[in-house]
Short mmCIF file of C-alpha atoms in Angstrom, two decimals:
data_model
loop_
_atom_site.label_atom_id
_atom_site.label_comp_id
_atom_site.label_asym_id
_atom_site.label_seq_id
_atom_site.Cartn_x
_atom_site.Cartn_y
_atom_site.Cartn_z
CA UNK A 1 194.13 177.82 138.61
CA UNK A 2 196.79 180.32 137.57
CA UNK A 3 196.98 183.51 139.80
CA UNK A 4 196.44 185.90 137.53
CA UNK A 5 193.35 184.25 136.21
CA UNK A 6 192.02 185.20 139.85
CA UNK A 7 192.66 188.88 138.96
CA UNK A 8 189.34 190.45 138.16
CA UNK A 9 185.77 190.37 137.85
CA UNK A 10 184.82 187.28 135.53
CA UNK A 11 182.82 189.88 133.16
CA UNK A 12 186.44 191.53 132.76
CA UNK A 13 188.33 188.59 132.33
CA UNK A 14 185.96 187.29 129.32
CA UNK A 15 186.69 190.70 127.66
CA UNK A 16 190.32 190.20 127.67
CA UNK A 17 191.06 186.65 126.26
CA UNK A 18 193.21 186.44 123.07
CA UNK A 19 191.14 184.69 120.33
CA UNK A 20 192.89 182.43 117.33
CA UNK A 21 190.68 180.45 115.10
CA UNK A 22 192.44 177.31 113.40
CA UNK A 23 191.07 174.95 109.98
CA UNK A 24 192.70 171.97 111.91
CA UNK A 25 192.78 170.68 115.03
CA UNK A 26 196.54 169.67 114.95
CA UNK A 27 197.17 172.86 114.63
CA UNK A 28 196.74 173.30 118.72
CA UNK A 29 197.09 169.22 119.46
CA UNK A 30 199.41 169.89 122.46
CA UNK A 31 197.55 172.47 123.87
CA UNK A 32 194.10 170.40 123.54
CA UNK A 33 195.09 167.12 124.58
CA UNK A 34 196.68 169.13 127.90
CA UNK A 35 193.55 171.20 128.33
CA UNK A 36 191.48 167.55 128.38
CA UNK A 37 193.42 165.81 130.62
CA UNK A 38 192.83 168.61 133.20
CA UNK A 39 189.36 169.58 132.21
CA UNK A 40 187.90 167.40 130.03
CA UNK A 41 184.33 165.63 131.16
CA UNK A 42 183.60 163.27 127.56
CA UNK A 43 184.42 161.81 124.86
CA UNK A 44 182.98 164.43 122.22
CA UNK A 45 185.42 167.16 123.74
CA UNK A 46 188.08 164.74 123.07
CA UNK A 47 191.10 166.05 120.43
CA UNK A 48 191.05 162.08 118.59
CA UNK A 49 186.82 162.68 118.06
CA UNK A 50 187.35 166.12 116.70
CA UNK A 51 190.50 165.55 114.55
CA UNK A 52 188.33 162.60 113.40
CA UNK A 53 185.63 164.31 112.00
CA UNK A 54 187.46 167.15 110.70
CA UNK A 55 189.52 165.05 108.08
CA UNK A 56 186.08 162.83 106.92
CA UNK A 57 182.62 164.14 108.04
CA UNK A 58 183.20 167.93 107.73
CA UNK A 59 184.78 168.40 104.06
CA UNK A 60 182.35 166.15 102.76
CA UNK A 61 179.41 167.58 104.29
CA UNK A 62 180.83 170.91 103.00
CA UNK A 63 181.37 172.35 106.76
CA UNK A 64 184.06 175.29 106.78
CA UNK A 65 186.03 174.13 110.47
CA UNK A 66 186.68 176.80 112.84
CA UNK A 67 188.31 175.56 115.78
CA UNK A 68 188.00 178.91 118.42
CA UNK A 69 191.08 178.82 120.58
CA UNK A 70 190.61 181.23 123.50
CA UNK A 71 193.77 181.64 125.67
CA UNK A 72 194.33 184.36 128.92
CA UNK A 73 198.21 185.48 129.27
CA UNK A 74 198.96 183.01 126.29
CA UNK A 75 197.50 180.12 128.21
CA UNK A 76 195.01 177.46 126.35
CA UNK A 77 192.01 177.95 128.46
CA UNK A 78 189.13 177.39 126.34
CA UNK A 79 188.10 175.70 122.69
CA UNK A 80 185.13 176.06 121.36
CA UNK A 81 185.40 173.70 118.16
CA UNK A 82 182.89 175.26 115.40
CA UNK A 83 181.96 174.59 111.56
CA UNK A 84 180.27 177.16 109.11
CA UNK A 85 177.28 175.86 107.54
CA UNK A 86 175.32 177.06 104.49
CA UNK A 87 171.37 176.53 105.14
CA UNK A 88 169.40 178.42 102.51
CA UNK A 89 170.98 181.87 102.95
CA UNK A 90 172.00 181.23 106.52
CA UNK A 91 175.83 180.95 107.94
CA UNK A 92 175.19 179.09 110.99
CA UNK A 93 178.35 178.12 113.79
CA UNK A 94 177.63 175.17 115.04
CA UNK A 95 179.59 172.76 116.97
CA UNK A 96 181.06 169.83 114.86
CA UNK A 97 179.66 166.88 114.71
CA UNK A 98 175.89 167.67 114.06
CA UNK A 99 173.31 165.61 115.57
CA UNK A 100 176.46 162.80 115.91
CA UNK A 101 177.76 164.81 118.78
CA UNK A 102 174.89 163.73 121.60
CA UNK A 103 176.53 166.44 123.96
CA UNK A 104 178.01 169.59 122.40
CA UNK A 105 179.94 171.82 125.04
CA UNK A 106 183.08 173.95 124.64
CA UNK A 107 186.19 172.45 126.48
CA UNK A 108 186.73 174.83 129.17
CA UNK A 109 189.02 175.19 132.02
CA UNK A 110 187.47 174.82 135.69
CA UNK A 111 188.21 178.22 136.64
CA UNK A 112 186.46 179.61 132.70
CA UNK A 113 182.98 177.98 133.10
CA UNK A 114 180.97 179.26 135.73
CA UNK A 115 177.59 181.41 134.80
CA UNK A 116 178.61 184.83 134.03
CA UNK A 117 176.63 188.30 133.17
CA UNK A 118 174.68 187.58 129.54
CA UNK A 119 176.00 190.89 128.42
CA UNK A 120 179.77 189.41 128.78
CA UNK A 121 178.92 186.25 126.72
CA UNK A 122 177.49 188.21 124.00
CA UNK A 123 180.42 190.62 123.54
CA UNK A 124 182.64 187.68 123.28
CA UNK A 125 180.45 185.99 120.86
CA UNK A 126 180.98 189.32 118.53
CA UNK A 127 184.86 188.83 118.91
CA UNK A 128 184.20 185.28 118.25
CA UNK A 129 182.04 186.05 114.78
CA UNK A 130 184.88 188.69 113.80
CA UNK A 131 187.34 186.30 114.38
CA UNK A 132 185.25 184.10 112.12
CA UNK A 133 184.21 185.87 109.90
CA UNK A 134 181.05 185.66 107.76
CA UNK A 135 178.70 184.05 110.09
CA UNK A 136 175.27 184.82 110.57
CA UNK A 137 173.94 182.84 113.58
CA UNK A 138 175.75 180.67 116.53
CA UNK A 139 173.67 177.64 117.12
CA UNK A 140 175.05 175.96 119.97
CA UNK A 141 172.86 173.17 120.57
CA UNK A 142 173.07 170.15 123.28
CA UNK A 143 174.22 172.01 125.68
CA UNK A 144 174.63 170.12 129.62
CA UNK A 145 172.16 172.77 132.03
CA UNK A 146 172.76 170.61 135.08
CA UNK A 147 176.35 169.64 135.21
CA UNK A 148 177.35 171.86 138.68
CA UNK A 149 181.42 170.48 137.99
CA UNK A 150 181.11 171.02 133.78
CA UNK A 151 178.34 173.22 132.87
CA UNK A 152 180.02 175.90 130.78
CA UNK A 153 178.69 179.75 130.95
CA UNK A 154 176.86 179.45 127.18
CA UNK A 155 173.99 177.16 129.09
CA UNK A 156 173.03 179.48 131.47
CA UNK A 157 172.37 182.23 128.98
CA UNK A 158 169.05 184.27 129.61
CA UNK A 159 168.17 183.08 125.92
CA UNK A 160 169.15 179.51 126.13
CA UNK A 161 166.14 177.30 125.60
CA UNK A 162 165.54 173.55 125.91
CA UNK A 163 167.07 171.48 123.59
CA UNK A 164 164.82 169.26 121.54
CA UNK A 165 165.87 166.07 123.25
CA UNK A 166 167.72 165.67 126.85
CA UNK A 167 170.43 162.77 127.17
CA UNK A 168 169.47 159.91 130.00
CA UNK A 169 172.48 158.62 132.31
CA UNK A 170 173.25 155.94 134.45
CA UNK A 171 175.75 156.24 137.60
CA UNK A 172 177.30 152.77 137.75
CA UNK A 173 178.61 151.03 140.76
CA UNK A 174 181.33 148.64 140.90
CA UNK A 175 179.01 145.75 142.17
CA UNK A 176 176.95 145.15 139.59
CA UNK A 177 174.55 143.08 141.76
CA UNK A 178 173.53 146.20 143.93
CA UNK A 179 173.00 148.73 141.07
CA UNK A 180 170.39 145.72 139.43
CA UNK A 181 168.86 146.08 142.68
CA UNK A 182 168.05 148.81 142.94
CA UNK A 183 166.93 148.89 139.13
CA UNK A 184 163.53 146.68 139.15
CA UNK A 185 166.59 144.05 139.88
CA UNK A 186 163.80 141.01 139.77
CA UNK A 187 162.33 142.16 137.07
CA UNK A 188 165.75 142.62 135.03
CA UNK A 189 166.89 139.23 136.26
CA UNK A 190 163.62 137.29 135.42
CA UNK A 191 163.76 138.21 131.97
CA UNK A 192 167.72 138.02 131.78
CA UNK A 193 167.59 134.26 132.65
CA UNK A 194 164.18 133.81 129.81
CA UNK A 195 166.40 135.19 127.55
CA UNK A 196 169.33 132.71 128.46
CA UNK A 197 166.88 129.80 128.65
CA UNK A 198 165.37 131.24 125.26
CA UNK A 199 169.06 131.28 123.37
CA UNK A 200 169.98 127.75 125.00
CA UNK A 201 168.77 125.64 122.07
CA UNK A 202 171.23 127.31 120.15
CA UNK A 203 174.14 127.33 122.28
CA UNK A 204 173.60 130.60 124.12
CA UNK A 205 174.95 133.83 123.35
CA UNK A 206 178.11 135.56 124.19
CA UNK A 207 179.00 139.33 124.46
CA UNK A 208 181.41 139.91 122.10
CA UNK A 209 183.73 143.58 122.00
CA UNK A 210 185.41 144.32 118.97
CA UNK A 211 189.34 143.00 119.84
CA UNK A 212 190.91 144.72 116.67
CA UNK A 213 190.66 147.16 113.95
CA UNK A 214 189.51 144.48 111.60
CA UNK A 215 187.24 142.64 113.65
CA UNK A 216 185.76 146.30 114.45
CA UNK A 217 185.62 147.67 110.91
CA UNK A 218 183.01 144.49 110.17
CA UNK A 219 180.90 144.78 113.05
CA UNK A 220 180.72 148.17 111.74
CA UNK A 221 179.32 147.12 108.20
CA UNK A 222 177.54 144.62 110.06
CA UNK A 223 175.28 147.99 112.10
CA UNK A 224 175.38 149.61 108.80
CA UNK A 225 173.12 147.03 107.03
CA UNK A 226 170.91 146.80 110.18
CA UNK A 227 170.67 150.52 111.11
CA UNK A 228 169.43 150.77 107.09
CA UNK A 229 167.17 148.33 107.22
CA UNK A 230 165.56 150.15 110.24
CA UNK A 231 165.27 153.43 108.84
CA UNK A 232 163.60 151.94 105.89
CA UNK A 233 161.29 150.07 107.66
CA UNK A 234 160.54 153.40 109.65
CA UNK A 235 160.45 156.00 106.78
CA UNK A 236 162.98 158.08 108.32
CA UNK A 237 165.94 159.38 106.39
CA UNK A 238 169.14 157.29 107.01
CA UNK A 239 171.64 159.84 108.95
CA UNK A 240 174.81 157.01 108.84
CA UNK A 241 174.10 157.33 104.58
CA UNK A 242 175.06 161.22 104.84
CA UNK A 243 178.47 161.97 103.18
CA UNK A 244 181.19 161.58 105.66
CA UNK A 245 179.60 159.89 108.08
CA UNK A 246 180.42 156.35 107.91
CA UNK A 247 184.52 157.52 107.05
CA UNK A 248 183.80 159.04 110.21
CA UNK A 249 183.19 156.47 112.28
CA UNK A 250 185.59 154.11 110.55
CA UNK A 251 188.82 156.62 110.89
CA UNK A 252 187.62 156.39 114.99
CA UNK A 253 188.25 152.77 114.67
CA UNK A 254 191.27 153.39 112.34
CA UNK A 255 192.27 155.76 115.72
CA UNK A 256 191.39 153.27 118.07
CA UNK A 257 193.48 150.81 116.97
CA UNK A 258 196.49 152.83 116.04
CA UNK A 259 198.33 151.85 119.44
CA UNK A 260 197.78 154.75 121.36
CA UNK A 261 195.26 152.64 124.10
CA UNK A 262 192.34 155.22 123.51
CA UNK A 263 188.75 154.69 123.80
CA UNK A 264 187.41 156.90 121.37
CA UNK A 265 185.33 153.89 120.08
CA UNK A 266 184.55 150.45 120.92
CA UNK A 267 182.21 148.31 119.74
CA UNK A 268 179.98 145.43 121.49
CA UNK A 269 177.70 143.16 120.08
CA UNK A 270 175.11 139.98 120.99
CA UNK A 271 176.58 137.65 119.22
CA UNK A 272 174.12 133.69 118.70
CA UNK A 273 173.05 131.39 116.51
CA UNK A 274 176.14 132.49 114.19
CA UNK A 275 175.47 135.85 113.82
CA UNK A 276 175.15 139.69 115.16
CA UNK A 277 172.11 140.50 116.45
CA UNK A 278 172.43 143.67 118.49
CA UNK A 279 175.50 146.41 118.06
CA UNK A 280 176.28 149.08 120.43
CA UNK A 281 178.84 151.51 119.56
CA UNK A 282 180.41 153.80 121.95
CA UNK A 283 183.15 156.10 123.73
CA UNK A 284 184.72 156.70 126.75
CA UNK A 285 186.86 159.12 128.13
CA UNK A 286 186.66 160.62 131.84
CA UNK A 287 185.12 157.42 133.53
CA UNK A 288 182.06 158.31 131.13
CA UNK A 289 180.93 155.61 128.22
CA UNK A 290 178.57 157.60 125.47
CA UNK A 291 176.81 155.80 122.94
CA UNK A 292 177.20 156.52 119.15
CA UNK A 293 174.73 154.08 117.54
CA UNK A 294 173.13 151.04 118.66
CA UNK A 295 171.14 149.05 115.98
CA UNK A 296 168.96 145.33 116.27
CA UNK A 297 168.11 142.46 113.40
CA UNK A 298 165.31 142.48 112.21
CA UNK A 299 164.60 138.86 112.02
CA UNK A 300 162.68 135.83 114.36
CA UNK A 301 164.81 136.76 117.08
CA UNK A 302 163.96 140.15 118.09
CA UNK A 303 161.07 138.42 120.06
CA UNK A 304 163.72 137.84 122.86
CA UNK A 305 164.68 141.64 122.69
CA UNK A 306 168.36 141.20 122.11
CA UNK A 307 169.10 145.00 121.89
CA UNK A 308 167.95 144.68 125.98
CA UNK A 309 170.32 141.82 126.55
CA UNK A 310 173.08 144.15 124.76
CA UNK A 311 172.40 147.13 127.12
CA UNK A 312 172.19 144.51 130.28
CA UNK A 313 175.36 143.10 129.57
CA UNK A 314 176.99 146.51 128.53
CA UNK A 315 176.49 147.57 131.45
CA UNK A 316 177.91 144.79 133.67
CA UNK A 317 181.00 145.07 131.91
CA UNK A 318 181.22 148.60 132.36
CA UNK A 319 180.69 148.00 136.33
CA UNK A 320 184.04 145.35 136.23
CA UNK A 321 185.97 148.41 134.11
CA UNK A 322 185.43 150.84 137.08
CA UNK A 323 183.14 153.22 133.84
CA UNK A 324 181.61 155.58 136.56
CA UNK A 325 178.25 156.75 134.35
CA UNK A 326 176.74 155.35 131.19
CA UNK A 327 174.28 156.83 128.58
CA UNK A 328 173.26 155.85 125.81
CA UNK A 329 172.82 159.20 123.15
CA UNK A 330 169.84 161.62 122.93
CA UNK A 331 166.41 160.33 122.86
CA UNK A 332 164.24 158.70 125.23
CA UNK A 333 163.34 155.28 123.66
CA UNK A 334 161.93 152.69 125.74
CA UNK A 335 165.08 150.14 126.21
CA UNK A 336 166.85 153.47 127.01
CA UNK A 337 164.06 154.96 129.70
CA UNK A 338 164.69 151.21 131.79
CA UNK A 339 167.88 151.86 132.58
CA UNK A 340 168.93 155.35 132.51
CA UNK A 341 167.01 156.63 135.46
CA UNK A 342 168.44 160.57 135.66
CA UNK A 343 168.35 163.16 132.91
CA UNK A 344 171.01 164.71 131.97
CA UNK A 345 169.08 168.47 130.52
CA UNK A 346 170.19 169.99 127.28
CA UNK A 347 169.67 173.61 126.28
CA UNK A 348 170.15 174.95 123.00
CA UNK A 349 171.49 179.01 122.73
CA UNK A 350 171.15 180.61 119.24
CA UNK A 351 172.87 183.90 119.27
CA UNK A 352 172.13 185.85 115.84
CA UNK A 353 175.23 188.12 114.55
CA UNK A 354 173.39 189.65 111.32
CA UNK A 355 169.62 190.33 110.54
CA UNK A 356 169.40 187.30 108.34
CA UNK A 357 170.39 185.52 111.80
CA UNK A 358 167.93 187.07 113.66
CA UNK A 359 164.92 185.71 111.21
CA UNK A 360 166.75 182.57 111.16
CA UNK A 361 167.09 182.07 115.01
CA UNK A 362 163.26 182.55 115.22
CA UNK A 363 162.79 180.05 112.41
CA UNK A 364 164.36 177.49 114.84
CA UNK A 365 163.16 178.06 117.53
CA UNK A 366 159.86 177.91 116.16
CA UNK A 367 160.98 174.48 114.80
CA UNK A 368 161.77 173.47 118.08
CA UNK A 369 158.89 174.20 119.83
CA UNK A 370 156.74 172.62 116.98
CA UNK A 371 158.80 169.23 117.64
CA UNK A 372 158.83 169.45 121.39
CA UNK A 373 154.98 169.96 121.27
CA UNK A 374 154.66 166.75 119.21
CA UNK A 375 157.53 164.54 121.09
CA UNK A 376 155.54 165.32 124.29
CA UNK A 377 152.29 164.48 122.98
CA UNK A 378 151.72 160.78 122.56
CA UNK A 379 148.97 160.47 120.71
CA UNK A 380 150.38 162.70 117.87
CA UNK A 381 154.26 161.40 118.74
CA UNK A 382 152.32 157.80 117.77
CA UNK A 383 150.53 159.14 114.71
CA UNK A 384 153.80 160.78 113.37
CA UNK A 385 154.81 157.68 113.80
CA UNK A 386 153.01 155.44 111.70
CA UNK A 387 152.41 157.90 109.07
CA UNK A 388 155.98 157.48 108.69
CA UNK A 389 156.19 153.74 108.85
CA UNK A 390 152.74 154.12 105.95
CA UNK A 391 155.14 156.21 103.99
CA UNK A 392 157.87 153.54 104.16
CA UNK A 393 155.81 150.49 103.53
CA UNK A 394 154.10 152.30 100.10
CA UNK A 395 157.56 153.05 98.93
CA UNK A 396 158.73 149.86 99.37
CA UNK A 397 155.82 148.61 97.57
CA UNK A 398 156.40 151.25 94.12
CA UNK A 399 160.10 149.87 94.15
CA UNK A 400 159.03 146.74 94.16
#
């Protein structure tokens, strides 16, 4: 901490920072890797993830970037990395990577985070939407509520409300042995060695992590045609098909690979019986490994529940590496729910700037309640469900 960012109220403070707003995030490289190393708690925060997604996903999805630098006494001490989106006659802010980004938080100095009067945040947002220009609404969704050493100021906003889905995590131990124990350890283990016993016939299984570019790129295509498959077979529209998104993920492999020794993406895999049978993709910066994607085959072996055996051996590995938390993306699937015992609480804070924002911001929040209502009811989460899968099966029939 700097000593004249000790010099008055917080409120004050807020009111003074200089505010720059950049199209690319080499622009401020330097000054974001610097600001990560010191304060940086994930891999979405990260300058390769951003710089990533602002070269593929963001032009094609026809996302205007806006990269808010926020600096006191000409000091880097905040980004908040934004893109404009069109939806209908909205101009919404959001934070880049859309529904990709499983936790969406400015990168924020320890000293800038802390909860701070509402009034404050809000007068900063209007510098921020000057600065910007032509917005309507800030939607800053995903936010971390329960973070005590990262939770940034935006999540504990009078008006922040909770997100549609919270983010499970795992605190890992070195000794793998002892966190299985005290994880229904017998229970893990009995069907660990069925499984083994299961795959012997066949000459086992292996977990296999993606050693190069190359061997990443097709391990890649190889979740592609799987994760498709699965959204079919579920009626659900196929997010990795969006523009952008699969040169997304590939130019974090490109990254990966480029020599630098990052982790913005690896990829592991159940590998028997000559074939992939369950991919995990992931990141890890900070001693924390996020999941991106995880997809299964849909063939005889799924019996054996090799997307489990992924997520069991994932997770042993990540002991041996000295990874200090896991999770595995928003949602709170089954095969998730076994392992990842805390929740990790996500708000989401829409801020309208114009009228048209304010009609919008009660549009989505009545969206979000509608959803919430229906995730937390079972009976209609089920029926949603399999009118869905109905939906899928018929349209598979017509096609063919």
């Amino acid at each position: 901490m700097t000593e004249s960012s000790r010099v008055g109220d917080p409120a004050t403070r807020l009111d003074q920072l200089a505010i720059s707003v950049h199209a690319q995030a080499r622009d401020i490289e330097a000054e974001w890797r610097a600001l990560f190393e010191s304060a940086g708690s994930n891999v979405y925060q990260s300058f390769e993830w951003t710089d990533c997604w602002l070269t593929t996903a963001a032009p094609a999805l026809g996302v205007r970037p806006a990269v808010v630098a926020l600096r006191w006494e000409g000091q880097l001490v905040m980004l908040i990395p934004l893109g404009i989106e069109r939806i209908g006659p909205l101009r919404v802010a959001r934070y880049l990577g859309g529904e990709h980004a499983n936790i969406r938080m400015p990168l924020a100095a320890a000293d800038w985070r802390s909860p701070i009067d509402d009034a404050a945040t809000d007068r900063l947002l209007a510098r921020v939407a000057a600065a910007l220009g032509g917005v309507d609404l800030f939607d800053f969704d995903a936010l971390p509520a329960d973070q005590p050493e990262t939770t940034h100021f935006l999540a504990s906003h009078r008006a922040a409300r909770p997100a549609r889905c919270n983010v499970g995590t795992l605190p890992l131990e070195a000794d793998f042995a002892a966190l299985l124990a005290a994880h229904r350890g017998a229970k893990k283990s009995k069907k660990h060695r069925w499984q083994k016993n299961a795959l012997a016939p066949v000459g086992g299984y292996r977990l296999r992590r993606a050693q190069t570019g190359a061997e990443a790129a097709a391990m890649f295509d190889t979740f592609l045609g799987e994760k498709a498959a699965w959204f079919r077979r579920m009626g659900i529209a196929d997010s990795f098909a969006e523009p952008g998104i699969a040169p997304f993920f590939r130019a974090l492999i490109a990254r990966r690979w480029a020599g630098d020794e990052n982790t913005v993406i690896d990829i592991d895999a159940i590998e028997f019986d000559g074939g992939l049978h369950a991919i995990l993709g992931s990141g890890t910066a900070m001693g924390r490994q996020s999941g991106y994607f995880l997809a299964v085959a849909d063939d005889e072996w799924r019996r054996i529940s090799p997307g489990e055996l992924l997520i069991h051996d994932v997770i042993a590995a990540a002991c041996a590496r000295g990874t200090r938390l896991i999770d595995l993306g928003r949602g709170e699937e089954r095969y998730k729910a076994s392992w990842l015992d805390r929740t990790e609480t996500h708000v989401r804070l829409l801020r309208p700037v114009t009228l048209v924002g304010r009609i919008g911001a009660l549009a989505l929040r009545a969206r979000d309640a509608a959803e919430r209502r229906v995730r937390n009811d079972e009976r209609l989460w089920r029926l949603v469900m399999r009118l869905r899968r109905s939906r899928a099966e018929g349209q598979a029939a017509s096609d063919s």
